[in-house]
Amino acid sequence: MLEDLINERLKKKTNLEKVGIDCYPAKVERSHKIKEVLKSFLFLSIFKKKVAIAGRILALRGQGGIIFIDLHDGSGSMQAVVSKKNYKDFALYKENLDLGDFISVQGTVFKTKAGQKSLKVIGLTFATKSLRPIPSQWYGIQDDEEKLRKRYLDILLNPEIRDMFKKRARFWNAIRDFLIERDFLEVETPVLENTTGGADAKPFVTHHNALDIDVFLRISMGELWQKRLMVAGYEKTFEIGRQFRNEGMDAEHLQDYTQMEFYWAYADYEMGMNLVEDMYKYVALKTFGKLKFTIGKFEVDLGKKWERYDYAETIKKHTGIDILNTNVDEIKERLKGLKVDYSREGFNITRAIDNLWKYCRKQICGPGFLVGVPVEVSPLAKRDPKNPKITQRFQPIIAGSELGNGYSELNDPVDQMNRFNDQAELRKAGDEEAQMTDNDFVEALEYGMPPTCGFGMSERVFSFLMNKSARECQIFPLLRPKKGD
């Protein structure tokens, strides 16, 4: 059936080419976007100004000697009317136009008897001949995975999807504007690294042919590189870009995604929390025009007072476990009682505590900040001088999830090397997410890095505010190839 439709359109293409019509010209006439014509409709109508608009045909109706065309150009839609008495090539176009074709039409504006703003066509030019039929606007693509696979059609047929990606662009631009207005310098750091750093995550590995070495795709937004820039004398930096983690896929997690990280010299985690709270409110207003959101089962108001959630106290409240005085076996037993599924591979006290916390966070609406996080799960954060078992780390908690991560950065090279050594032992024991030792970074710290606050957030924040899965909010998410492709 589809093959027959394609063949029929190929015949139409041939018909047009036989009479000298180029179905794929490099350029067509276009004087206005549709929204500009609609905005200036009265002026154009009174003075009978000729205009040229171009776009895709999304509806096509023939009534005797008239063709009604609904044309869409991204800025809006407008009806173009082709009359047999006004257009000498009427029959040719009536027989060979299809839904999905791109055309340019020239003429003057008028209102139909029904009051619809329209264009009376005196000239028509093909811009692109469509060879595949577009799914119905009313029914579209029904299969969810097919929507993601053919996202271009999903965007074409669904204005809300098109609007979502405009919001996504505003989201990242708002973050950029917020930081630049506060004198942060935007930087770019390496995507390919000899040693991954800045997060607990399993990296992708690839081979660099010119250097004949294996390298890793970065798992953070240049954390250890941006800290080197603090050593170099910059006081405020940030980066927005793609990062990669070779881990599981679910509604909140993807393998390649956009991340932002900033680093701020002479600031601590308390200053960082104040800045992040202001930033989230600013970005929400700039992107969505509101501070109240429905996210899953939660009703979240970013404008209310942001709470503080102590890590150990929260876990004890929800599970009864004192993480500062526990062991792996006790946590295993409690996870079993809570019916929490977790990976047994490389399981240790760090992963055990983390799984307890992941259970607890799902009970918290927010907005607020997680604080009091233990040293064992924060290898790059500065210890709290009041309690060296915990770190000066903070994470925004919104709708049962961590939507960011920041801390007073560790700048003691001896302490940093000791923690890298601890992480190395975890890797030897099978923990593929434990951090790698970066001796060059430790050397940089030995030259001296000022007190610094760092913070990172990913596109998960946007997907939460949209109340959609992370994959739905990526314009072209990675999918398994179709069988036979």
PDB file of C-alpha atoms in Angstrom, residues 281-399:
ATOM      1  CA  LYS A 281      13.114  30.142  40.047  1.00  0.00           C
ATOM      2  CA  TYR A 282      14.474  32.436  37.321  1.00  0.00           C
ATOM      3  CA  VAL A 283      14.664  29.636  34.762  1.00  0.00           C
ATOM      4  CA  ALA A 284      11.176  28.316  35.594  1.00  0.00           C
ATOM      5  CA  LEU A 285       9.658  31.773  35.114  1.00  0.00           C
ATOM      6  CA  LYS A 286      11.588  32.470  31.901  1.00  0.00           C
ATOM      7  CA  THR A 287      10.750  29.058  30.426  1.00  0.00           C
ATOM      8  CA  PHE A 288       7.239  28.346  31.685  1.00  0.00           C
ATOM      9  CA  GLY A 289       6.029  31.646  33.132  1.00  0.00           C
ATOM     10  CA  LYS A 290       5.143  30.008  36.464  1.00  0.00           C
ATOM     11  CA  LEU A 291       6.575  28.528  39.679  1.00  0.00           C
ATOM     12  CA  LYS A 292       3.908  25.920  40.441  1.00  0.00           C
ATOM     13  CA  PHE A 293       4.126  22.519  38.714  1.00  0.00           C
ATOM     14  CA  THR A 294       2.409  19.138  38.773  1.00  0.00           C
ATOM     15  CA  ILE A 295       5.174  16.533  38.616  1.00  0.00           C
ATOM     16  CA  GLY A 296       3.997  12.930  38.875  1.00  0.00           C
ATOM     17  CA  LYS A 297       2.116  12.582  42.148  1.00  0.00           C
ATOM     18  CA  PHE A 298       3.553  15.810  43.558  1.00  0.00           C
ATOM     19  CA  GLU A 299       2.319  19.412  43.497  1.00  0.00           C
ATOM     20  CA  VAL A 300       5.519  21.472  43.624  1.00  0.00           C
ATOM     21  CA  ASP A 301       5.747  25.203  44.333  1.00  0.00           C
ATOM     22  CA  LEU A 302       9.243  26.504  43.613  1.00  0.00           C
ATOM     23  CA  GLY A 303       8.215  29.855  45.096  1.00  0.00           C
ATOM     24  CA  LYS A 304       7.756  28.513  48.634  1.00  0.00           C
ATOM     25  CA  LYS A 305      10.480  28.284  51.280  1.00  0.00           C
ATOM     26  CA  TRP A 306      13.076  25.677  50.235  1.00  0.00           C
ATOM     27  CA  GLU A 307      13.596  23.102  53.013  1.00  0.00           C
ATOM     28  CA  ARG A 308      16.807  21.399  54.190  1.00  0.00           C
ATOM     29  CA  TYR A 309      16.811  17.579  54.355  1.00  0.00           C
ATOM     30  CA  ASP A 310      19.618  16.026  56.392  1.00  0.00           C
ATOM     31  CA  TYR A 311      20.862  12.850  54.702  1.00  0.00           C
ATOM     32  CA  ALA A 312      21.318  10.674  57.794  1.00  0.00           C
ATOM     33  CA  GLU A 313      18.204  11.972  59.575  1.00  0.00           C
ATOM     34  CA  THR A 314      16.024  11.471  56.493  1.00  0.00           C
ATOM     35  CA  ILE A 315      17.222   7.899  55.969  1.00  0.00           C
ATOM     36  CA  LYS A 316      16.738   7.086  59.654  1.00  0.00           C
ATOM     37  CA  LYS A 317      13.245   8.605  59.586  1.00  0.00           C
ATOM     38  CA  HIS A 318      12.124   6.496  56.600  1.00  0.00           C
ATOM     39  CA  THR A 319      14.104   3.269  57.158  1.00  0.00           C
ATOM     40  CA  GLY A 320      15.256   3.170  60.782  1.00  0.00           C
ATOM     41  CA  ILE A 321      18.927   2.786  59.724  1.00  0.00           C
ATOM     42  CA  ASP A 322      21.642   5.025  61.211  1.00  0.00           C
ATOM     43  CA  ILE A 323      24.012   5.228  58.226  1.00  0.00           C
ATOM     44  CA  LEU A 324      26.848   6.621  60.350  1.00  0.00           C
ATOM     45  CA  ASN A 325      26.784   3.454  62.474  1.00  0.00           C
ATOM     46  CA  THR A 326      25.851   0.557  60.219  1.00  0.00           C
ATOM     47  CA  ASN A 327      27.270  -2.154  57.943  1.00  0.00           C
ATOM     48  CA  VAL A 328      26.524  -3.730  54.574  1.00  0.00           C
ATOM     49  CA  ASP A 329      24.682  -6.741  56.000  1.00  0.00           C
ATOM     50  CA  GLU A 330      22.286  -4.599  58.034  1.00  0.00           C
ATOM     51  CA  ILE A 331      21.486  -2.445  55.002  1.00  0.00           C
ATOM     52  CA  LYS A 332      20.993  -5.525  52.785  1.00  0.00           C
ATOM     53  CA  GLU A 333      18.441  -6.845  55.228  1.00  0.00           C
ATOM     54  CA  ARG A 334      16.611  -3.523  55.374  1.00  0.00           C
ATOM     55  CA  LEU A 335      16.575  -3.167  51.569  1.00  0.00           C
ATOM     56  CA  LYS A 336      15.050  -6.631  51.384  1.00  0.00           C
ATOM     57  CA  GLY A 337      12.355  -5.604  53.878  1.00  0.00           C
ATOM     58  CA  LEU A 338      11.645  -2.442  51.878  1.00  0.00           C
ATOM     59  CA  LYS A 339      11.453  -4.530  48.667  1.00  0.00           C
ATOM     60  CA  VAL A 340      14.103  -2.384  47.006  1.00  0.00           C
ATOM     61  CA  ASP A 341      15.687  -3.974  43.944  1.00  0.00           C
ATOM     62  CA  TYR A 342      19.372  -3.136  43.433  1.00  0.00           C
ATOM     63  CA  SER A 343      22.434  -4.301  41.526  1.00  0.00           C
ATOM     64  CA  ARG A 344      24.545  -6.854  43.425  1.00  0.00           C
ATOM     65  CA  GLU A 345      27.586  -6.248  41.219  1.00  0.00           C
ATOM     66  CA  GLY A 346      30.305  -4.324  43.060  1.00  0.00           C
ATOM     67  CA  PHE A 347      27.942  -3.838  46.012  1.00  0.00           C
ATOM     68  CA  ASN A 348      29.606  -2.157  48.993  1.00  0.00           C
ATOM     69  CA  ILE A 349      28.796   0.194  51.869  1.00  0.00           C
ATOM     70  CA  THR A 350      28.767   3.202  49.523  1.00  0.00           C
ATOM     71  CA  ARG A 351      26.283   1.591  47.124  1.00  0.00           C
ATOM     72  CA  ALA A 352      24.267   0.247  50.077  1.00  0.00           C
ATOM     73  CA  ILE A 353      23.799   3.692  51.612  1.00  0.00           C
ATOM     74  CA  ASP A 354      23.013   5.180  48.195  1.00  0.00           C
ATOM     75  CA  ASN A 355      20.234   2.628  47.632  1.00  0.00           C
ATOM     76  CA  LEU A 356      18.708   3.474  51.001  1.00  0.00           C
ATOM     77  CA  TRP A 357      18.716   7.149  50.098  1.00  0.00           C
ATOM     78  CA  LYS A 358      17.150   6.521  46.663  1.00  0.00           C
ATOM     79  CA  TYR A 359      14.265   4.799  48.437  1.00  0.00           C
ATOM     80  CA  CYS A 360      13.820   7.743  50.807  1.00  0.00           C
ATOM     81  CA  ARG A 361      14.018  10.552  48.271  1.00  0.00           C
ATOM     82  CA  LYS A 362      10.934   9.223  46.476  1.00  0.00           C
ATOM     83  CA  GLN A 363       8.874  10.249  49.508  1.00  0.00           C
ATOM     84  CA  ILE A 364       9.953  13.925  49.408  1.00  0.00           C
ATOM     85  CA  CYS A 365       8.013  16.571  47.465  1.00  0.00           C
ATOM     86  CA  GLY A 366      10.366  19.527  47.879  1.00  0.00           C
ATOM     87  CA  PRO A 367      11.540  21.984  46.909  1.00  0.00           C
ATOM     88  CA  GLY A 368      14.547  21.779  49.179  1.00  0.00           C
ATOM     89  CA  PHE A 369      18.184  20.762  49.490  1.00  0.00           C
ATOM     90  CA  LEU A 370      19.680  17.493  50.643  1.00  0.00           C
ATOM     91  CA  VAL A 371      22.594  18.219  53.047  1.00  0.00           C
ATOM     92  CA  GLY A 372      24.803  16.269  55.457  1.00  0.00           C
ATOM     93  CA  VAL A 373      25.925  13.718  52.854  1.00  0.00           C
ATOM     94  CA  PRO A 374      28.637  11.275  54.104  1.00  0.00           C
ATOM     95  CA  VAL A 375      32.231  11.413  52.843  1.00  0.00           C
ATOM     96  CA  GLU A 376      31.949   7.840  51.478  1.00  0.00           C
ATOM     97  CA  VAL A 377      29.514   8.922  48.761  1.00  0.00           C
ATOM     98  CA  SER A 378      31.112  12.338  48.090  1.00  0.00           C
ATOM     99  CA  PRO A 379      34.734  11.801  46.984  1.00  0.00           C
ATOM    100  CA  LEU A 380      35.173  15.358  45.642  1.00  0.00           C
ATOM    101  CA  ALA A 381      33.403  17.364  48.364  1.00  0.00           C
ATOM    102  CA  LYS A 382      35.002  19.217  51.272  1.00  0.00           C
ATOM    103  CA  ARG A 383      34.451  17.742  54.745  1.00  0.00           C
ATOM    104  CA  ASP A 384      32.250  19.635  57.162  1.00  0.00           C
ATOM    105  CA  PRO A 385      34.612  21.024  59.842  1.00  0.00           C
ATOM    106  CA  LYS A 386      31.907  20.482  62.470  1.00  0.00           C
ATOM    107  CA  ASN A 387      31.527  16.805  61.546  1.00  0.00           C
ATOM    108  CA  PRO A 388      34.311  15.270  59.396  1.00  0.00           C
ATOM    109  CA  LYS A 389      32.131  12.219  58.626  1.00  0.00           C
ATOM    110  CA  ILE A 390      29.933  14.353  56.348  1.00  0.00           C
ATOM    111  CA  THR A 391      30.596  16.813  53.534  1.00  0.00           C
ATOM    112  CA  GLN A 392      29.462  20.271  52.525  1.00  0.00           C
ATOM    113  CA  ARG A 393      27.385  18.871  49.697  1.00  0.00           C
ATOM    114  CA  PHE A 394      23.909  19.909  48.530  1.00  0.00           C
ATOM    115  CA  GLN A 395      21.393  18.519  46.057  1.00  0.00           C
ATOM    116  CA  PRO A 396      18.083  20.126  45.038  1.00  0.00           C
ATOM    117  CA  ILE A 397      15.234  17.719  45.865  1.00  0.00           C
ATOM    118  CA  ILE A 398      12.113  18.201  43.757  1.00  0.00           C
ATOM    119  CA  ALA A 399       9.265  15.713  43.242  1.00  0.00           C
TER     120      ALA A 399
END
